Amino acid sequence: MGAELLSLPCLHTLLAKNNRLGGPGSLPKGLGQAPLARSLRVLNLSGNRFADVPPALLRLRGLRSLSLGGNRLHSIPPDIQELRSLEFLYLGGNFITSIPPELAKLPCLKYLVLCDNKIQSIPPQLAQLHSLRSLSLHNNLLTYLPREILNLVHLEELSLRGNPLVVRFVRDLTYNPPSLQELAGRTVKTRNVPYAPSDLPENLVRYLSLASNCPNPKCGGVYFDSCVRQIKFVDFCGKYRLPLMHYLCSPECSSPFSSASQSSTSQSESDSEDEASVAAHRMQKVLLG
């Protein structure tokens, strides 16, 4: 892009996506000092070949929307904090591995898109983005989220699908059939078969003491080593739908807390209808798929 851009003091929006920008001289010299730096509000450079965020962009102090998705970025410069008017930041589809804590110093940021990168962790400082409405983190390498993320009280959308945090959580749900010893132990416990320590070997007495009750009050069963791990998406304080793990004694056992329960299917459908009727601006979800 030539120096002619610098002579446009009233330019508000510049779209230069899906080109081959990224090499030396891709941006006009003096961009950060030109009148354009004060007038430009929207800049879209997605689909180019930038390996780093050009320093000149960090001097566009009036910028409200910056898109650099689908480039070759490996990092986010700490000086991103200089863009204090930024409301929308799109960095999806790059090779970014970490998020600098300085990103949390953007007081006006409402939409942050970091999907389709290689990010492994989220800095707890991100909870300082009090204006944030939408955070897209899907298709990264996240295995956990910091507890501080719950402090994002205005967050309406949190996208996490395609991360180990979710993928492993759902795919690793396996059920190994109980052994004969466990079946016998379950029978002793559920039928209240009387026994004394002198009636059984010490190891079996100890084994029977390790029984865990099934969380379904209508079941009354127990389990030892073999159980069913099941996911329940729980509304957290009416704001987020979070995946929580609970354990059942068998696949046939339907927990009243399980969204997959046959007994609660109609209730779940009713809840879904109720949710659909809520105004869009009040809907706050975690997107897991």
PDB file of N, CA and C in Angstrom, residues 89-157:
ATOM      1  N   LEU A  89     -11.318  -7.194  18.215  1.00  0.00           N
ATOM      2  CA  LEU A  89      -9.997  -7.683  17.826  1.00  0.00           C
ATOM      3  C   LEU A  89     -10.127  -9.106  17.319  1.00  0.00           C
ATOM      4  N   TYR A  90      -9.793  -9.300  16.041  1.00  0.00           N
ATOM      5  CA  TYR A  90      -9.892 -10.611  15.413  1.00  0.00           C
ATOM      6  C   TYR A  90      -8.496 -11.101  15.044  1.00  0.00           C
ATOM      7  N   LEU A  91      -8.074 -12.184  15.717  1.00  0.00           N
ATOM      8  CA  LEU A  91      -6.759 -12.770  15.468  1.00  0.00           C
ATOM      9  C   LEU A  91      -6.873 -14.275  15.211  1.00  0.00           C
ATOM     10  N   GLY A  92      -8.041 -14.725  14.800  1.00  0.00           N
ATOM     11  CA  GLY A  92      -8.250 -16.147  14.556  1.00  0.00           C
ATOM     12  C   GLY A  92      -7.481 -16.655  13.357  1.00  0.00           C
ATOM     13  N   GLY A  93      -7.201 -17.969  13.342  1.00  0.00           N
ATOM     14  CA  GLY A  93      -6.568 -18.590  12.192  1.00  0.00           C
ATOM     15  C   GLY A  93      -5.111 -18.237  12.011  1.00  0.00           C
ATOM     16  N   ASN A  94      -4.384 -18.102  13.113  1.00  0.00           N
ATOM     17  CA  ASN A  94      -2.948 -17.844  13.058  1.00  0.00           C
ATOM     18  C   ASN A  94      -2.194 -18.987  13.750  1.00  0.00           C
ATOM     19  N   PHE A  95      -1.014 -18.692  14.264  1.00  0.00           N
ATOM     20  CA  PHE A  95      -0.209 -19.703  14.955  1.00  0.00           C
ATOM     21  C   PHE A  95       0.167 -19.210  16.353  1.00  0.00           C
ATOM     22  N   ILE A  96      -0.693 -18.419  16.933  1.00  0.00           N
ATOM     23  CA  ILE A  96      -0.435 -17.811  18.236  1.00  0.00           C
ATOM     24  C   ILE A  96      -0.443 -18.888  19.324  1.00  0.00           C
ATOM     25  N   THR A  97       0.565 -18.864  20.189  1.00  0.00           N
ATOM     26  CA  THR A  97       0.689 -19.877  21.236  1.00  0.00           C
ATOM     27  C   THR A  97       0.358 -19.350  22.629  1.00  0.00           C
ATOM     28  N   SER A  98       0.375 -18.044  22.811  1.00  0.00           N
ATOM     29  CA  SER A  98       0.115 -17.489  24.137  1.00  0.00           C
ATOM     30  C   SER A  98      -0.528 -16.116  24.015  1.00  0.00           C
ATOM     31  N   ILE A  99      -1.150 -15.694  25.110  1.00  0.00           N
ATOM     32  CA  ILE A  99      -1.821 -14.401  25.165  1.00  0.00           C
ATOM     33  C   ILE A  99      -1.089 -13.532  26.177  1.00  0.00           C
ATOM     34  N   PRO A 100      -0.589 -12.385  25.779  1.00  0.00           N
ATOM     35  CA  PRO A 100       0.124 -11.539  26.738  1.00  0.00           C
ATOM     36  C   PRO A 100      -0.842 -10.913  27.748  1.00  0.00           C
ATOM     37  N   PRO A 101      -0.447 -10.806  29.006  1.00  0.00           N
ATOM     38  CA  PRO A 101      -1.321 -10.176  30.011  1.00  0.00           C
ATOM     39  C   PRO A 101      -1.696  -8.749  29.644  1.00  0.00           C
ATOM     40  N   GLU A 102      -0.855  -8.086  28.850  1.00  0.00           N
ATOM     41  CA  GLU A 102      -1.129  -6.697  28.466  1.00  0.00           C
ATOM     42  C   GLU A 102      -2.416  -6.560  27.663  1.00  0.00           C
ATOM     43  N   LEU A 103      -2.865  -7.652  27.071  1.00  0.00           N
ATOM     44  CA  LEU A 103      -4.113  -7.600  26.304  1.00  0.00           C
ATOM     45  C   LEU A 103      -5.287  -7.194  27.198  1.00  0.00           C
ATOM     46  N   ALA A 104      -5.152  -7.468  28.491  1.00  0.00           N
ATOM     47  CA  ALA A 104      -6.215  -7.144  29.438  1.00  0.00           C
ATOM     48  C   ALA A 104      -6.319  -5.651  29.721  1.00  0.00           C
ATOM     49  N   LYS A 105      -5.435  -4.857  29.147  1.00  0.00           N
ATOM     50  CA  LYS A 105      -5.439  -3.415  29.400  1.00  0.00           C
ATOM     51  C   LYS A 105      -6.156  -2.636  28.303  1.00  0.00           C
ATOM     52  N   LEU A 106      -7.075  -3.315  27.630  1.00  0.00           N
ATOM     53  CA  LEU A 106      -7.895  -2.667  26.600  1.00  0.00           C
ATOM     54  C   LEU A 106      -9.284  -2.442  27.193  1.00  0.00           C
ATOM     55  N   PRO A 107      -9.558  -1.287  27.755  1.00  0.00           N
ATOM     56  CA  PRO A 107     -10.778  -1.083  28.537  1.00  0.00           C
ATOM     57  C   PRO A 107     -12.066  -1.130  27.734  1.00  0.00           C
ATOM     58  N   CYS A 108     -11.993  -0.918  26.410  1.00  0.00           N
ATOM     59  CA  CYS A 108     -13.207  -0.867  25.590  1.00  0.00           C
ATOM     60  C   CYS A 108     -13.462  -2.164  24.824  1.00  0.00           C
ATOM     61  N   LEU A 109     -12.579  -3.148  24.948  1.00  0.00           N
ATOM     62  CA  LEU A 109     -12.681  -4.352  24.127  1.00  0.00           C
ATOM     63  C   LEU A 109     -13.952  -5.136  24.462  1.00  0.00           C
ATOM     64  N   LYS A 110     -14.774  -5.384  23.440  1.00  0.00           N
ATOM     65  CA  LYS A 110     -16.029  -6.110  23.619  1.00  0.00           C
ATOM     66  C   LYS A 110     -16.011  -7.483  22.951  1.00  0.00           C
ATOM     67  N   TYR A 111     -15.273  -7.594  21.860  1.00  0.00           N
ATOM     68  CA  TYR A 111     -15.250  -8.847  21.099  1.00  0.00           C
ATOM     69  C   TYR A 111     -13.803  -9.247  20.837  1.00  0.00           C
ATOM     70  N   LEU A 112     -13.443 -10.420  21.336  1.00  0.00           N
ATOM     71  CA  LEU A 112     -12.080 -10.926  21.186  1.00  0.00           C
ATOM     72  C   LEU A 112     -12.143 -12.301  20.541  1.00  0.00           C
ATOM     73  N   VAL A 113     -11.561 -12.424  19.356  1.00  0.00           N
ATOM     74  CA  VAL A 113     -11.597 -13.684  18.610  1.00  0.00           C
ATOM     75  C   VAL A 113     -10.174 -14.217  18.495  1.00  0.00           C
ATOM     76  N   LEU A 114      -9.923 -15.354  19.149  1.00  0.00           N
ATOM     77  CA  LEU A 114      -8.605 -15.999  19.143  1.00  0.00           C
ATOM     78  C   LEU A 114      -8.716 -17.459  18.721  1.00  0.00           C
ATOM     79  N   CYS A 115      -9.768 -17.789  18.004  1.00  0.00           N
ATOM     80  CA  CYS A 115     -10.004 -19.177  17.614  1.00  0.00           C
ATOM     81  C   CYS A 115      -8.972 -19.656  16.595  1.00  0.00           C
ATOM     82  N   ASP A 116      -8.882 -20.979  16.454  1.00  0.00           N
ATOM     83  CA  ASP A 116      -8.032 -21.611  15.433  1.00  0.00           C
ATOM     84  C   ASP A 116      -6.582 -21.161  15.530  1.00  0.00           C
ATOM     85  N   ASN A 117      -6.048 -21.203  16.745  1.00  0.00           N
ATOM     86  CA  ASN A 117      -4.636 -20.932  16.981  1.00  0.00           C
ATOM     87  C   ASN A 117      -4.026 -22.121  17.715  1.00  0.00           C
ATOM     88  N   LYS A 118      -2.974 -21.891  18.453  1.00  0.00           N
ATOM     89  CA  LYS A 118      -2.310 -22.950  19.216  1.00  0.00           C
ATOM     90  C   LYS A 118      -2.139 -22.523  20.680  1.00  0.00           C
ATOM     91  N   ILE A 119      -3.116 -21.814  21.176  1.00  0.00           N
ATOM     92  CA  ILE A 119      -3.062 -21.269  22.531  1.00  0.00           C
ATOM     93  C   ILE A 119      -3.273 -22.381  23.551  1.00  0.00           C
ATOM     94  N   GLN A 120      -2.392 -22.444  24.551  1.00  0.00           N
ATOM     95  CA  GLN A 120      -2.447 -23.514  25.542  1.00  0.00           C
ATOM     96  C   GLN A 120      -3.002 -23.065  26.888  1.00  0.00           C
ATOM     97  N   SER A 121      -2.994 -21.771  27.154  1.00  0.00           N
ATOM     98  CA  SER A 121      -3.497 -21.295  28.443  1.00  0.00           C
ATOM     99  C   SER A 121      -3.993 -19.866  28.307  1.00  0.00           C
ATOM    100  N   ILE A 122      -4.848 -19.485  29.236  1.00  0.00           N
ATOM    101  CA  ILE A 122      -5.423 -18.146  29.268  1.00  0.00           C
ATOM    102  C   ILE A 122      -4.895 -17.438  30.512  1.00  0.00           C
ATOM    103  N   PRO A 123      -4.287 -16.260  30.363  1.00  0.00           N
ATOM    104  CA  PRO A 123      -3.794 -15.556  31.549  1.00  0.00           C
ATOM    105  C   PRO A 123      -4.960 -15.086  32.418  1.00  0.00           C
ATOM    106  N   PRO A 124      -4.849 -15.226  33.723  1.00  0.00           N
ATOM    107  CA  PRO A 124      -5.952 -14.785  34.603  1.00  0.00           C
ATOM    108  C   PRO A 124      -6.235 -13.298  34.488  1.00  0.00           C
ATOM    109  N   GLN A 125      -5.259 -12.525  34.028  1.00  0.00           N
ATOM    110  CA  GLN A 125      -5.463 -11.080  33.872  1.00  0.00           C
ATOM    111  C   GLN A 125      -6.579 -10.764  32.880  1.00  0.00           C
ATOM    112  N   LEU A 126      -6.928 -11.734  32.029  1.00  0.00           N
ATOM    113  CA  LEU A 126      -7.968 -11.482  31.040  1.00  0.00           C
ATOM    114  C   LEU A 126      -9.304 -11.134  31.705  1.00  0.00           C
ATOM    115  N   ALA A 127      -9.450 -11.503  32.960  1.00  0.00           N
ATOM    116  CA  ALA A 127     -10.665 -11.181  33.701  1.00  0.00           C
ATOM    117  C   ALA A 127     -10.829  -9.678  33.923  1.00  0.00           C
ATOM    118  N   GLN A 128      -9.796  -8.908  33.622  1.00  0.00           N
ATOM    119  CA  GLN A 128      -9.880  -7.456  33.769  1.00  0.00           C
ATOM    120  C   GLN A 128     -10.557  -6.782  32.578  1.00  0.00           C
ATOM    121  N   LEU A 129     -10.907  -7.574  31.570  1.00  0.00           N
ATOM    122  CA  LEU A 129     -11.612  -7.016  30.408  1.00  0.00           C
ATOM    123  C   LEU A 129     -13.093  -6.892  30.745  1.00  0.00           C
ATOM    124  N   HIS A 130     -13.425  -5.908  31.524  1.00  0.00           N
ATOM    125  CA  HIS A 130     -14.779  -5.790  32.069  1.00  0.00           C
ATOM    126  C   HIS A 130     -15.821  -5.458  31.022  1.00  0.00           C
ATOM    127  N   SER A 131     -15.403  -5.003  29.838  1.00  0.00           N
ATOM    128  CA  SER A 131     -16.367  -4.691  28.778  1.00  0.00           C
ATOM    129  C   SER A 131     -16.602  -5.867  27.841  1.00  0.00           C
ATOM    130  N   LEU A 132     -15.875  -6.957  28.029  1.00  0.00           N
ATOM    131  CA  LEU A 132     -15.907  -8.067  27.080  1.00  0.00           C
ATOM    132  C   LEU A 132     -17.291  -8.725  27.045  1.00  0.00           C
ATOM    133  N   ARG A 133     -17.819  -8.885  25.817  1.00  0.00           N
ATOM    134  CA  ARG A 133     -19.113  -9.529  25.598  1.00  0.00           C
ATOM    135  C   ARG A 133     -18.958 -10.918  24.979  1.00  0.00           C
ATOM    136  N   SER A 134     -17.954 -11.072  24.120  1.00  0.00           N
ATOM    137  CA  SER A 134     -17.795 -12.331  23.407  1.00  0.00           C
ATOM    138  C   SER A 134     -16.323 -12.721  23.367  1.00  0.00           C
ATOM    139  N   LEU A 135     -16.050 -13.979  23.714  1.00  0.00           N
ATOM    140  CA  LEU A 135     -14.683 -14.500  23.723  1.00  0.00           C
ATOM    141  C   LEU A 135     -14.672 -15.826  22.965  1.00  0.00           C
ATOM    142  N   SER A 136     -14.014 -15.832  21.811  1.00  0.00           N
ATOM    143  CA  SER A 136     -13.963 -17.033  20.960  1.00  0.00           C
ATOM    144  C   SER A 136     -12.598 -17.693  21.083  1.00  0.00           C
ATOM    145  N   LEU A 137     -12.594 -18.887  21.662  1.00  0.00           N
ATOM    146  CA  LEU A 137     -11.346 -19.613  21.896  1.00  0.00           C
ATOM    147  C   LEU A 137     -11.386 -21.015  21.290  1.00  0.00           C
ATOM    148  N   HIS A 138     -12.360 -21.290  20.437  1.00  0.00           N
ATOM    149  CA  HIS A 138     -12.489 -22.653  19.933  1.00  0.00           C
ATOM    150  C   HIS A 138     -11.308 -23.043  19.044  1.00  0.00           C
ATOM    151  N   ASN A 139     -11.078 -24.358  18.997  1.00  0.00           N
ATOM    152  CA  ASN A 139     -10.007 -24.951  18.178  1.00  0.00           C
ATOM    153  C   ASN A 139      -8.630 -24.427  18.568  1.00  0.00           C
ATOM    154  N   ASN A 140      -8.327 -24.523  19.862  1.00  0.00           N
ATOM    155  CA  ASN A 140      -6.993 -24.243  20.370  1.00  0.00           C
ATOM    156  C   ASN A 140      -6.491 -25.471  21.117  1.00  0.00           C
ATOM    157  N   LEU A 141      -5.569 -25.275  22.046  1.00  0.00           N
ATOM    158  CA  LEU A 141      -4.999 -26.402  22.801  1.00  0.00           C
ATOM    159  C   LEU A 141      -5.253 -26.233  24.297  1.00  0.00           C
ATOM    160  N   LEU A 142      -6.350 -25.621  24.653  1.00  0.00           N
ATOM    161  CA  LEU A 142      -6.648 -25.334  26.051  1.00  0.00           C
ATOM    162  C   LEU A 142      -7.045 -26.606  26.797  1.00  0.00           C
ATOM    163  N   THR A 143      -6.440 -26.810  27.941  1.00  0.00           N
ATOM    164  CA  THR A 143      -6.807 -27.934  28.802  1.00  0.00           C
ATOM    165  C   THR A 143      -7.520 -27.484  30.064  1.00  0.00           C
ATOM    166  N   TYR A 144      -7.536 -26.191  30.326  1.00  0.00           N
ATOM    167  CA  TYR A 144      -8.241 -25.664  31.497  1.00  0.00           C
ATOM    168  C   TYR A 144      -8.488 -24.178  31.292  1.00  0.00           C
ATOM    169  N   LEU A 145      -9.369 -23.634  32.119  1.00  0.00           N
ATOM    170  CA  LEU A 145      -9.626 -22.197  32.140  1.00  0.00           C
ATOM    171  C   LEU A 145      -9.327 -21.668  33.534  1.00  0.00           C
ATOM    172  N   PRO A 146      -8.799 -20.468  33.646  1.00  0.00           N
ATOM    173  CA  PRO A 146      -8.557 -19.905  34.977  1.00  0.00           C
ATOM    174  C   PRO A 146      -9.880 -19.569  35.661  1.00  0.00           C
ATOM    175  N   ARG A 147      -9.919 -19.756  36.966  1.00  0.00           N
ATOM    176  CA  ARG A 147     -11.132 -19.458  37.723  1.00  0.00           C
ATOM    177  C   ARG A 147     -11.547 -18.003  37.546  1.00  0.00           C
ATOM    178  N   GLU A 148     -10.576 -17.136  37.351  1.00  0.00           N
ATOM    179  CA  GLU A 148     -10.871 -15.702  37.246  1.00  0.00           C
ATOM    180  C   GLU A 148     -11.785 -15.365  36.080  1.00  0.00           C
ATOM    181  N   ILE A 149     -11.920 -16.273  35.128  1.00  0.00           N
ATOM    182  CA  ILE A 149     -12.752 -15.972  33.971  1.00  0.00           C
ATOM    183  C   ILE A 149     -14.208 -15.753  34.374  1.00  0.00           C
ATOM    184  N   LEU A 150     -14.596 -16.273  35.529  1.00  0.00           N
ATOM    185  CA  LEU A 150     -15.960 -16.067  36.017  1.00  0.00           C
ATOM    186  C   LEU A 150     -16.215 -14.623  36.408  1.00  0.00           C
ATOM    187  N   ASN A 151     -15.154 -13.823  36.496  1.00  0.00           N
ATOM    188  CA  ASN A 151     -15.316 -12.406  36.827  1.00  0.00           C
ATOM    189  C   ASN A 151     -15.717 -11.572  35.618  1.00  0.00           C
ATOM    190  N   LEU A 152     -15.776 -12.187  34.449  1.00  0.00           N
ATOM    191  CA  LEU A 152     -16.220 -11.466  33.257  1.00  0.00           C
ATOM    192  C   LEU A 152     -17.745 -11.402  33.271  1.00  0.00           C
ATOM    193  N   VAL A 153     -18.258 -10.507  34.063  1.00  0.00           N
ATOM    194  CA  VAL A 153     -19.690 -10.489  34.369  1.00  0.00           C
ATOM    195  C   VAL A 153     -20.552 -10.095  33.171  1.00  0.00           C
ATOM    196  N   HIS A 154     -19.985  -9.448  32.176  1.00  0.00           N
ATOM    197  CA  HIS A 154     -20.765  -9.037  31.014  1.00  0.00           C
ATOM    198  C   HIS A 154     -20.609 -10.004  29.840  1.00  0.00           C
ATOM    199  N   LEU A 155     -19.862 -11.077  30.034  1.00  0.00           N
ATOM    200  CA  LEU A 155     -19.632 -12.030  28.958  1.00  0.00           C
ATOM    201  C   LEU A 155     -20.931 -12.734  28.581  1.00  0.00           C
ATOM    202  N   GLU A 156     -21.263 -12.704  27.296  1.00  0.00           N
ATOM    203  CA  GLU A 156     -22.481 -13.336  26.799  1.00  0.00           C
ATOM    204  C   GLU A 156     -22.195 -14.594  26.002  1.00  0.00           C
ATOM    205  N   GLU A 157     -21.006 -14.681  25.434  1.00  0.00           N
ATOM    206  CA  GLU A 157     -20.680 -15.847  24.619  1.00  0.00           C
ATOM    207  C   GLU A 157     -19.233 -16.255  24.862  1.00  0.00           C
TER     208      GLU A 157
END
